[in-house]
Coordinates of C-alpha atoms in Angstrom, one line a residue:
M1 CA 145.0 124.6 127.6
N2 CA 143.7 128.0 128.6
T3 CA 145.5 129.6 125.6
L4 CA 143.4 127.4 123.3
G5 CA 140.2 128.3 125.0
L6 CA 139.7 124.9 126.7
E7 CA 138.4 124.5 130.2
K8 CA 139.8 122.1 132.9
R9 CA 136.9 119.6 132.3
D10 CA 137.8 119.5 128.6
G11 CA 141.3 118.3 129.4
R12 CA 139.9 115.7 131.8
N13 CA 137.4 114.5 129.2
M14 CA 140.2 114.4 126.6
L15 CA 142.3 112.2 128.8
A16 CA 139.4 109.9 129.5
V17 CA 138.6 109.5 125.8
A18 CA 142.2 108.9 124.9
A19 CA 142.6 106.3 127.7
V20 CA 139.5 104.4 126.8
V21 CA 140.4 104.3 123.1
T22 CA 144.0 103.2 123.9
L23 CA 142.8 100.4 126.1
L24 CA 140.2 99.2 123.6
I25 CA 142.6 99.2 120.7
A26 CA 145.4 97.5 122.7
W27 CA 142.9 94.8 123.9
T28 CA 141.3 94.1 120.5
A29 CA 144.3 94.4 118.1
E30 CA 146.0 91.4 116.9
G31 CA 149.7 90.8 117.1
A32 CA 152.5 90.8 119.7
L33 CA 151.9 92.7 122.9
G34 CA 154.3 95.5 121.9
V35 CA 152.6 96.0 118.6
R36 CA 149.2 96.2 120.4
I37 CA 150.4 98.8 122.9
V38 CA 151.9 100.9 120.1
A39 CA 148.7 100.7 118.1
G40 CA 146.7 101.6 121.1
A41 CA 148.9 104.6 121.9
I42 CA 148.7 105.9 118.3
A43 CA 145.0 105.5 118.3
G44 CA 144.7 107.3 121.7
L45 CA 146.8 110.2 120.4
V46 CA 144.7 110.5 117.3
S47 CA 141.5 110.4 119.3
A48 CA 142.8 113.1 121.7
A49 CA 143.7 115.3 118.7
V50 CA 140.3 114.9 117.2
F51 CA 138.7 115.6 120.5
V52 CA 140.6 118.9 120.9
V53 CA 139.8 120.0 117.3
S54 CA 136.1 119.2 117.6
T55 CA 135.9 120.9 121.0
L56 CA 137.6 124.0 119.7
L57 CA 135.2 124.1 116.7
I58 CA 132.2 123.6 118.9
N59 CA 133.3 126.3 121.3
R60 CA 133.9 128.7 118.4
Y61 CA 130.8 128.2 116.3
K62 CA 128.2 127.1 118.8
P63 CA 125.0 129.2 119.1
D64 CA 124.9 131.9 121.8
H65 CA 121.9 130.2 123.5
W66 CA 123.9 127.0 124.3

C-alpha cells in the first residue's frame, strides 16, 4: 500500500467499503445462496478497485491547500 502512496487509513476504509458493498449485494441479490455470495464478492472487489483508483487520483491531483 505504501508503494502506491496510500495511507493505513485508506486501506482500512477500502476494506470497510468492500465489506459493506459485498454484504448489501449478497443480501439484496436474487438467486441461490452461492450465486448471491459470488455476486457480492465480485461487487466488493470492483468497489475496492474503484476506491483505490479514485483515492490515488485524488491524492495526485488534489490542490495543495487540502
